[in-house]
Every structure is written in C-alpha cells, then in structure tokens.
Short mmCIF file of C-alpha atoms and ligand atoms in Angstrom, two decimals:
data_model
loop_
_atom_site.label_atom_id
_atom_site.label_comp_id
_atom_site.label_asym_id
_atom_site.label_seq_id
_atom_site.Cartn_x
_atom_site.Cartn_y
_atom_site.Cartn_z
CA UNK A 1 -157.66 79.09 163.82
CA UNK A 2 -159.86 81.68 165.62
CA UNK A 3 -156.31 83.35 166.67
CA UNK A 4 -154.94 82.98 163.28
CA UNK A 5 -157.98 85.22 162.33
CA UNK A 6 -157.08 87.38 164.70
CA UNK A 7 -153.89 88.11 164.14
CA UNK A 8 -154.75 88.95 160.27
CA UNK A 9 -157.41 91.31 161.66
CA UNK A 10 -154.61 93.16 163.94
CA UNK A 11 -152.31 93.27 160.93
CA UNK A 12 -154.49 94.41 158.25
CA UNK A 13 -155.51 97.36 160.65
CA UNK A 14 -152.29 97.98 161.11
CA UNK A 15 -151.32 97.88 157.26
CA UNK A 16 -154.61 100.14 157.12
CA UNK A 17 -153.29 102.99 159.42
CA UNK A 18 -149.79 102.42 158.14
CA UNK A 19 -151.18 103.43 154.74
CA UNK A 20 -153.59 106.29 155.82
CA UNK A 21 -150.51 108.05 157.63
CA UNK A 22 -148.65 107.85 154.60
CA UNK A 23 -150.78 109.59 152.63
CA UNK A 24 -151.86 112.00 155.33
CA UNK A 25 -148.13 112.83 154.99
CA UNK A 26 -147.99 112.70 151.39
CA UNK A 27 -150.88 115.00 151.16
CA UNK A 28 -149.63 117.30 154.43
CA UNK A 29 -145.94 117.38 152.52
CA UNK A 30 -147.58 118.42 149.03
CA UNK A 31 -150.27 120.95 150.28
CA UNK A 32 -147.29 122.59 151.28
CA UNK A 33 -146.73 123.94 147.46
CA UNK A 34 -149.88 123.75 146.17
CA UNK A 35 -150.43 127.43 145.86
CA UNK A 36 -147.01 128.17 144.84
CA UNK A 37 -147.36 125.71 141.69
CA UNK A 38 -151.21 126.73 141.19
CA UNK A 39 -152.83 123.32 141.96
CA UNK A 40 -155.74 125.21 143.74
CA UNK A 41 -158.80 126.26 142.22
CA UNK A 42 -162.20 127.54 142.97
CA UNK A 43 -165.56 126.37 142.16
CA UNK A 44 -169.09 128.47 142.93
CA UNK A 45 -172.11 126.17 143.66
CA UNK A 46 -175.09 128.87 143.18
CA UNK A 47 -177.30 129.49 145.76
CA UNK A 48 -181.15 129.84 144.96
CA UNK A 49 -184.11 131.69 145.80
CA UNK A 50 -187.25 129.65 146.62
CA UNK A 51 -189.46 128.93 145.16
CA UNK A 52 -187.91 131.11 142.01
CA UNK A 53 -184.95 129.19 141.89
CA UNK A 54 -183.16 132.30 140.76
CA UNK A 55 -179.61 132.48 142.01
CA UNK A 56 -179.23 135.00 144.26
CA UNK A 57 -175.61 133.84 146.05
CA UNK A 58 -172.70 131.05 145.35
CA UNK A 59 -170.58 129.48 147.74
CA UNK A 60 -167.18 128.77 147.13
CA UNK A 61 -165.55 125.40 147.21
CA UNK A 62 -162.51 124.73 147.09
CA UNK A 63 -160.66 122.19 144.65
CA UNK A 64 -156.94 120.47 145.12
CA UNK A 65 -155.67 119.17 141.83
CA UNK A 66 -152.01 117.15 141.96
CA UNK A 67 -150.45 116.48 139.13
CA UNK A 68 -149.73 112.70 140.19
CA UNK A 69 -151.90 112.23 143.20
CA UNK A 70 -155.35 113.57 140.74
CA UNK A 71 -158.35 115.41 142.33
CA UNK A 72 -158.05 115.16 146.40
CA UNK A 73 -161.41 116.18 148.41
CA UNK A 74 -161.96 118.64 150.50
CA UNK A 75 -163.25 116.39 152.89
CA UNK A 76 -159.53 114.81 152.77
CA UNK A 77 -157.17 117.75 152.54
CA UNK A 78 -158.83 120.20 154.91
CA UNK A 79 -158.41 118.32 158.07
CA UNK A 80 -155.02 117.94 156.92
CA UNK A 81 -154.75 121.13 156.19
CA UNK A 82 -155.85 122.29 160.02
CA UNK A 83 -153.30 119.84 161.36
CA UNK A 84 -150.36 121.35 159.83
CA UNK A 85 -151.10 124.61 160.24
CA UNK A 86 -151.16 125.40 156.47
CA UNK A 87 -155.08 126.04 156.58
CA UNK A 88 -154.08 129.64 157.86
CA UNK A 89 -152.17 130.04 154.23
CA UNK A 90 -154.96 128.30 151.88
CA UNK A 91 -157.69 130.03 153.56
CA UNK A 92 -156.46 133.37 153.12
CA UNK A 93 -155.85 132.48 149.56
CA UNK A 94 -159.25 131.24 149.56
CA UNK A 95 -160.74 134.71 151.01
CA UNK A 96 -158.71 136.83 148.61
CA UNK A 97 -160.15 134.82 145.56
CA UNK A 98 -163.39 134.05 146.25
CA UNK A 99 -163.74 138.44 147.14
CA UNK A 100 -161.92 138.98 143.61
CA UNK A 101 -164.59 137.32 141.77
CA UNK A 102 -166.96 138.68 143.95
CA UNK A 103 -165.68 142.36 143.26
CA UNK A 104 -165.45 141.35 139.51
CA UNK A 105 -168.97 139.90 139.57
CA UNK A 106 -170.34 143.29 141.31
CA UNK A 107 -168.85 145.39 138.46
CA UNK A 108 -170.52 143.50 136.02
CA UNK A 109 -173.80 144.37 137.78
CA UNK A 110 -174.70 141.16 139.18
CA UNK A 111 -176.61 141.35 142.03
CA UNK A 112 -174.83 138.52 144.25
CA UNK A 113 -173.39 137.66 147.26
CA UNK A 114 -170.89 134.81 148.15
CA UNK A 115 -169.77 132.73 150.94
CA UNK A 116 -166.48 131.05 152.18
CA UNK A 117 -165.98 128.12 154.03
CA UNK A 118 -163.66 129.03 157.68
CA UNK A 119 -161.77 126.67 159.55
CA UNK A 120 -162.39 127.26 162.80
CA UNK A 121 -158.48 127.30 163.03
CA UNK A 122 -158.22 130.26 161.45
CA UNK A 123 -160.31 131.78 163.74
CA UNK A 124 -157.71 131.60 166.54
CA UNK A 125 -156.45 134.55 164.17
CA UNK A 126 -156.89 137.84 166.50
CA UNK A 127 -156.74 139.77 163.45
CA UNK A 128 -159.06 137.94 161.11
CA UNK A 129 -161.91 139.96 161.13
CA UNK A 130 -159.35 143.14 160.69
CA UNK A 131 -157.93 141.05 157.64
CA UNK A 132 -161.15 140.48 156.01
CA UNK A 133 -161.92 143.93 156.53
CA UNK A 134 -159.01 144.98 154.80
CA UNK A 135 -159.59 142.76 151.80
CA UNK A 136 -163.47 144.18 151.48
CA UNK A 137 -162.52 147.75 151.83
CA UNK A 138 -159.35 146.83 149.12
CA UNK A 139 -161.43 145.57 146.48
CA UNK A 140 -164.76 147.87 147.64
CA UNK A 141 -166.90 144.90 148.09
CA UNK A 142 -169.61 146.08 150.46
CA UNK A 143 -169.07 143.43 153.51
CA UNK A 144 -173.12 142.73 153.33
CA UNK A 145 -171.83 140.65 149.93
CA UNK A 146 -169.52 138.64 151.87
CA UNK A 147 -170.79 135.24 154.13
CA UNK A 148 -168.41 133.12 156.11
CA UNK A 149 -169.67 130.08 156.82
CA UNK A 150 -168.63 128.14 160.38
CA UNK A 151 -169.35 124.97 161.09
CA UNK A 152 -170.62 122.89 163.87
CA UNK A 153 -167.87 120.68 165.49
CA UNK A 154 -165.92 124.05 164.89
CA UNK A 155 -168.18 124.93 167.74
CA UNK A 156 -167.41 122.27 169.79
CA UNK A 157 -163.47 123.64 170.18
CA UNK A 158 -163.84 126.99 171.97
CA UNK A 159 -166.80 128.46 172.42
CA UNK A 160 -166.07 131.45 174.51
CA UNK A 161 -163.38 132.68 171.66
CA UNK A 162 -165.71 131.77 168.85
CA UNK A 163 -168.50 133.93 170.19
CA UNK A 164 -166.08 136.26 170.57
CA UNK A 165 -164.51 136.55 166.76
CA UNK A 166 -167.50 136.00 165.14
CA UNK A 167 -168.70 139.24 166.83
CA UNK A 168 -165.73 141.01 165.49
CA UNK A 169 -166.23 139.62 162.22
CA UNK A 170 -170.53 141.03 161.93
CA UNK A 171 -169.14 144.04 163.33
CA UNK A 172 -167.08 144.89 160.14
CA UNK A 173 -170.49 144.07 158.12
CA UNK A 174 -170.22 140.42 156.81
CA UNK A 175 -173.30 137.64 157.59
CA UNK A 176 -172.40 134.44 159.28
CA UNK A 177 -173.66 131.31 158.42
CA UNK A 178 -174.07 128.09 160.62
CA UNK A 179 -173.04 125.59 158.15
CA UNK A 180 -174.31 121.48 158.13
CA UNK A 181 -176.62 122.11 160.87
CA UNK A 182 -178.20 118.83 162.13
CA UNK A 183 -175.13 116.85 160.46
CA UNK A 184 -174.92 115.34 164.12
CA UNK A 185 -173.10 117.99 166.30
CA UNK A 186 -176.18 120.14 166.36
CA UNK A 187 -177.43 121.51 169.77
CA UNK A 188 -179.66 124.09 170.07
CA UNK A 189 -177.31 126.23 173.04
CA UNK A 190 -175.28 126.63 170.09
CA UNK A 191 -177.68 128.12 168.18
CA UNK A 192 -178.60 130.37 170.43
CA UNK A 193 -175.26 131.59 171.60
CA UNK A 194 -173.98 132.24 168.54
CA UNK A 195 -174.02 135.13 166.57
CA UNK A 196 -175.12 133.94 163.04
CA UNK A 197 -177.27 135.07 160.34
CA UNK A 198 -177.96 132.84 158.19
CA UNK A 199 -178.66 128.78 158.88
CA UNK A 200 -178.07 125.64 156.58
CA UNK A 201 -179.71 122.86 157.26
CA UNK A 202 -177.38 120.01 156.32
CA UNK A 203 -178.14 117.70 153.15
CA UNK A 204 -178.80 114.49 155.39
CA UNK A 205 -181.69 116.31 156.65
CA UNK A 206 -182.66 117.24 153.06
CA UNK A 207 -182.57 114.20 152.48
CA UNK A 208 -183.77 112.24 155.24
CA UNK A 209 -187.62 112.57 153.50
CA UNK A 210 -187.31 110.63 150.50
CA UNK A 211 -186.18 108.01 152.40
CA UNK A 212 -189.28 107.51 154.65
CA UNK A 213 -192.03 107.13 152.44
CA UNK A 214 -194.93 108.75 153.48
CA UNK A 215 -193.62 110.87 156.24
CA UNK A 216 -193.83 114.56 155.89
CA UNK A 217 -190.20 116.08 156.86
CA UNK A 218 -190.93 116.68 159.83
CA UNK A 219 -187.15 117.97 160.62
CA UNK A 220 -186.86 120.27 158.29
CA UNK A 221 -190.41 121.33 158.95
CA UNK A 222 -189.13 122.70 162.30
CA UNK A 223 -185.69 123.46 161.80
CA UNK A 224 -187.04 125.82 159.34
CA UNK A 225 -188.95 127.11 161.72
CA UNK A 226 -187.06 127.16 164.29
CA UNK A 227 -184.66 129.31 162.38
CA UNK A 228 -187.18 131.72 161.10
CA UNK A 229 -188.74 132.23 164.72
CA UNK A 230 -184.48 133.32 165.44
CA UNK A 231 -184.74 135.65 163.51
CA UNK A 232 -182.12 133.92 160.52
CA UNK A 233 -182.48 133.18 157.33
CA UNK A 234 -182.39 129.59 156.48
CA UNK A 235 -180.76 127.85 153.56
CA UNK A 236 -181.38 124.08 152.82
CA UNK A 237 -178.30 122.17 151.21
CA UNK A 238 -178.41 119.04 149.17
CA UNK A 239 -181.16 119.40 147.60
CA UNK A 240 -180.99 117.43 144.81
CA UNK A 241 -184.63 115.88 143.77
CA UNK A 242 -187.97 117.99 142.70
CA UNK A 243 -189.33 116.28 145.67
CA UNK A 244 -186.77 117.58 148.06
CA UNK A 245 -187.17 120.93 146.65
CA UNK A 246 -190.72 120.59 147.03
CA UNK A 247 -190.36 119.79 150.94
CA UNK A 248 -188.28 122.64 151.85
CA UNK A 249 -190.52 125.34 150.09
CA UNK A 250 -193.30 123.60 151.91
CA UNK A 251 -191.58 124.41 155.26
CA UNK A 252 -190.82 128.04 154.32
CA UNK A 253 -187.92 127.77 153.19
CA UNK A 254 -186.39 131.03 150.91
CA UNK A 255 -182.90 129.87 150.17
CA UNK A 256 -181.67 126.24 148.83
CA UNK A 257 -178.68 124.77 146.94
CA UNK A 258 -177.55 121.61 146.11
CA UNK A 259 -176.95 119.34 142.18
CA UNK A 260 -181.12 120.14 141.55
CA UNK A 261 -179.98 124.19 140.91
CA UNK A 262 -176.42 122.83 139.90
CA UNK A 263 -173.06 121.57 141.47
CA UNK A 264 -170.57 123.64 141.89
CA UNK A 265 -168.51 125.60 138.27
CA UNK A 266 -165.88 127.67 137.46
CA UNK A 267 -166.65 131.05 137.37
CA UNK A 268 -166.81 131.47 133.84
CA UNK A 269 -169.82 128.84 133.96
CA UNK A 270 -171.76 130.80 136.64
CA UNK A 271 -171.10 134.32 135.05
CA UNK A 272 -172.93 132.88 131.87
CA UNK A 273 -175.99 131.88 134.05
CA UNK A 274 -175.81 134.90 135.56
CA UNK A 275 -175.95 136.75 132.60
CA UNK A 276 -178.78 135.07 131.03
CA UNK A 277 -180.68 135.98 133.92
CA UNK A 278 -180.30 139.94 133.66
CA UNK A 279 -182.82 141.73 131.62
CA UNK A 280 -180.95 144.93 132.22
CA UNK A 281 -177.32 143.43 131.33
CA UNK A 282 -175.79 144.54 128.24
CA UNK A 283 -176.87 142.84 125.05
CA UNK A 284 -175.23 142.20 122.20
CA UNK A 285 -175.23 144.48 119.01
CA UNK A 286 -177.74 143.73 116.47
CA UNK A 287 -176.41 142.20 113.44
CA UNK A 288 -175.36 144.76 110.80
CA UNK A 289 -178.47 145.97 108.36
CA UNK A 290 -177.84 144.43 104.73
CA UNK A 291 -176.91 147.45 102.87
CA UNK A 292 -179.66 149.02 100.31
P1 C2E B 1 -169.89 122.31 152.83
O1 C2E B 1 -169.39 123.67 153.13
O2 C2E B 1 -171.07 121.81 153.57
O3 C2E B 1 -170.14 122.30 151.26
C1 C2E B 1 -171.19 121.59 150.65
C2 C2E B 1 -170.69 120.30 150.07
O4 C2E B 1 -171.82 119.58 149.55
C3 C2E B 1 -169.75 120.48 148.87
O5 C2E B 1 -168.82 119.42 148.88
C4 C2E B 1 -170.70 120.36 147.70
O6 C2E B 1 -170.05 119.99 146.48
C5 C2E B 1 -171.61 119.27 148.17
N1 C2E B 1 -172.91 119.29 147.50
C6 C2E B 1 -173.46 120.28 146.78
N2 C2E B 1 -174.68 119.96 146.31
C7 C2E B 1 -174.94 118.71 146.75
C8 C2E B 1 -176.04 117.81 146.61
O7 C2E B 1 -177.05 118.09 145.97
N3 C2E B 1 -175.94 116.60 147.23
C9 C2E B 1 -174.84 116.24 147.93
N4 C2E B 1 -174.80 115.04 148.51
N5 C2E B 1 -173.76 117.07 148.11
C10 C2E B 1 -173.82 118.29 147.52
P2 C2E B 1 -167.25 119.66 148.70
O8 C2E B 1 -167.00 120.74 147.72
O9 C2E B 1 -166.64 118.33 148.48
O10 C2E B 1 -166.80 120.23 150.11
C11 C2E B 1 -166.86 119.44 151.26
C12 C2E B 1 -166.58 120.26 152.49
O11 C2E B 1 -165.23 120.73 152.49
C13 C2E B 1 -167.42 121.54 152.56
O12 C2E B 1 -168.70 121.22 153.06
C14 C2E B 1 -166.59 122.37 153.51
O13 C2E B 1 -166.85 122.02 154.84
C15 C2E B 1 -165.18 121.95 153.15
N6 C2E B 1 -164.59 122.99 152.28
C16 C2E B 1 -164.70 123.17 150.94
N7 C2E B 1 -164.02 124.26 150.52
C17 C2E B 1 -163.46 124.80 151.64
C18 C2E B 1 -162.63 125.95 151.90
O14 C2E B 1 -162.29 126.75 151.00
N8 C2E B 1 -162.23 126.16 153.19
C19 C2E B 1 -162.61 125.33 154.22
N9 C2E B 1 -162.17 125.59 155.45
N10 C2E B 1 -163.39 124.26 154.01
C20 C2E B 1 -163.81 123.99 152.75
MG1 MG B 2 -170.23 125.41 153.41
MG1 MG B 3 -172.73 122.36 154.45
MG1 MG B 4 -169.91 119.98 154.93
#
C-alpha cells in the first residue's frame, strides 16, 4: 500500500512538472509576439511622499495580456522571459514607454519621476547605460527623472559586472534603486558595494508588523535607518493598511507605495490624479456669462 502511495506521489510530480514545462513553453513560444500583436501594456503604481501622501514618482509595471491564455503575471513571464533571451526585447520596449509617458507627463508640468524594473540580464548589455542615455537625451527627459530599479538575487549573479554597469548607468544621471530589499537575499556587503540611491524595503517587511501584535517594527525601524545613515533614500513597498503607513512614517520613512496610495493604473488614471493635485495646472474655462 505504502508503495502504491508512493508511486502516485512520483507520478503526480511528474504530471506536475510535465505540465509546468508546457506552459513555460507555451508562454516562452507566445512572448515571442507579444509586442508585435500589442499584448503588452503598462501600468504606473504612484509613489508617495510621507507623511503627505502626495505622489511624487510611479513605477512602472508591466502587464501581459493573451488573447486565449488571459492576464499572465509578471512574476510568471519574466523569468521566462530571462530564459529565452527575449527579456533583452521587452525591456527595451519597456524603457522606451515608460520614458514616453514620462516625457509626456513632464510637458504637462507634472513634477514626477518614474522607475523601471531591470533584469539583471539585460545588464550583461555593454551598451545599456549608452542606450538609456540615448533614449533620455531623445525624448529630453532630464536622466534625474529616470530610476531603474535592480533587484537582489540579480545581485547574487555577478557582482563584479553589476558594480560595474550600474556605475555607467549613475554616470549618465539616472538614480538606482535596490528593489525588495529584505525579501530574503538581503546582505548588507551588498548594500554597501553597490552603487544605489534609493532603497525599498520589501512589502513582507511592511508587513511583517501587523502580524505580531504588539511589537513595534523593529525591521523596518532599522532598515530605515540603516538606509538613511547610507546616505539613500528609502522607499517602503506594500503598504497597504493605515497602520502600516503609520509604522513606516514612524521610522522616518519619506517615500512609500503600495494598494493604501493605490495599485498600479493606466496612465490616463494617474494623469487625472495628477492633475487634481496641481494648483498651478491649467483650469478649465469658466462657463459662458448668461447674456444681458
Ligand atoms: P516589484 O518591482 O517589487 O513590484 C512591486 C509589486 O508589488 C507589483 O507586482 C505590485 O503590483 C505589487 N504591489 C503593489 N502594491 C502592493 C501592496 O500594497 N501589497 C502587495 N502585496 N503587493 C503590492 P507586479 O506588478 O505583479 O510585479 C511583480 C514583479 O514583476 C515586480 O516586483 C518586478 O520584479 C517584476 N516586473 C514587473 N514589471 C517588470 C518589468 O517591466 N521588467 C522587469 N524586469 N520586471 C518587472
Ligand atoms: Mg520594482
Ligand atoms: Mg519590490
Ligand atoms: Mg518584486
């Protein structure tokens, strides 16, 4: 009986992976075309001051929409993505139109800055920190607008060559961002070896409070702090309770995002907020006087 069982187990693992490497090449075999027949889209989560909560920055996410497969995460089609070599494609599609709403955004007069996700792949590039510079100066976005975000177990790969490009990047003007720190391949050597701007302090951290009743945060207390006494700025993800919110500004922290401020929108939806928001924007004409 007991081997019975076992045998089950070994074949309904085996069914399992059989399944996930279909889809994987399902998913690696229709990524191919999804810019071509403009299944790609992006979304801008705003980023917030604290404790104003006035949006100050967006991130952009990226969304896969197949006609038969539906909505595929991120967290599903970027590894595949890396694998097949086709991040190199979708994340300079990614750059190009996340800075186009940027420019468009800075012409309005909005006073915001946005940041883009990096595969670490595409930082075996030599000349991606020439190509971003190229698309800044093309579409005169200021490169102090622009933030690429890295993250951690990117940092695991190659050190030495990550170092290295992510000085050539802040050398053409754009902030770096340590993204998902403490998500569990945090160590501090990293931290201090790399050269970033800006950290985020991942949303299991954020979150990590409400779930011990009574205990003051003590991680983000000094991850904050440890940030601020770098020299970065520090950004806390996730936050999506009053409570949460109320933590991080009680460690010092100036930047947050996460569902509290709003998930991520088209840019349509953003623009509006950000519109609302400027005193100085232009208003609309006053309705017509009743003639005499
Ligand atoms: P990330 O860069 O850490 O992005 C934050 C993720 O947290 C997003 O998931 C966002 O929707 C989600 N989030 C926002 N607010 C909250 C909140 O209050 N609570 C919780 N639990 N989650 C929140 P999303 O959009 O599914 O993206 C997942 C990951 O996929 C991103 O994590 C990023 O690593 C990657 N990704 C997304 N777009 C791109 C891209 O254009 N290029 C690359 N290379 N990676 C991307
Ligand atoms: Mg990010
Ligand atoms: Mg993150
Ligand atoms: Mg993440």
């Amino acid at each position: 009986y007991a081997k019975q069982r076992g045998k089950n187990r070994v074949e309904q693992y085996q069914a399992g992976y059989d399944e996930l490497l279909r889809r994987r090449g399902t998913l690696t075999g229709e990524l191919r075309h999804a810019i071509d027949r403009d299944q790609l889209r992006l979304v801008f989560q705003p980023v917030v001051a604290l404790p104003s909560m006035r949006p100050v920055g967006c991130e952009a996410l990226l969304r896969w929409t197949h006609p038969e497969l539906g909505p595929v995460r991120p967290d599903e089609f970027i590894p595949v993505a890396e694998e097949s070599g086709l991040i190199n494609r979708i994340g300079a599609w990614v750059l190009e139109n996340a800075c186009r709403q940027l420019a468009d955004w800075l012409a309005a007069g909005h006073d915001i800055w946005m940041s883009v996700n990096l595969s670490p792949k595409e930082l075996h590039n030599a000349d991606y920190a020439a190509q971003v510079a190229d698309i800044l100066t093309e579409l005169g976005v200021p490169p102090q607008r622009l933030v690429l975000e890295v993250t951690e177990h990117a940092v695991a790969t190659d050190m030495e060559e990550l170092v290295r490009r992510l000085a050539e990047l802040r050398e053409t003007g754009v902030r770096i961002a340590l993204d998902d720190f403490g998500a569990g391949y945090s160590s501090l050597t990293q931290l201090r070896t790399l050269p970033v701007d800006i950290l985020k302090i991942d949303h299991a951290l954020v979150a990590e409070p409400e779930s011990r009743t009574g205990t003051a945060a003590p991680l983000v207390d000094v991850v904050v702090r440890l940030g601020h006494r770098l020299g970065l700025e520090v950004l806390a993800e996730g936050i999506g309770t009053p409570a949460q919110r109320g933590v991080v500004e009680e460690a010092g922290c100036r930047l947050g995002q996460g569902s509290l401020f709003g998930w991520g929108v088209p840019a349509e939806h953003l623009e509006s907020r950000l519109r609302a928001l400027r005193p100085t924007g232009p208003r609309p004409l006053p309705a017509p006087r009743p003639a005499p």
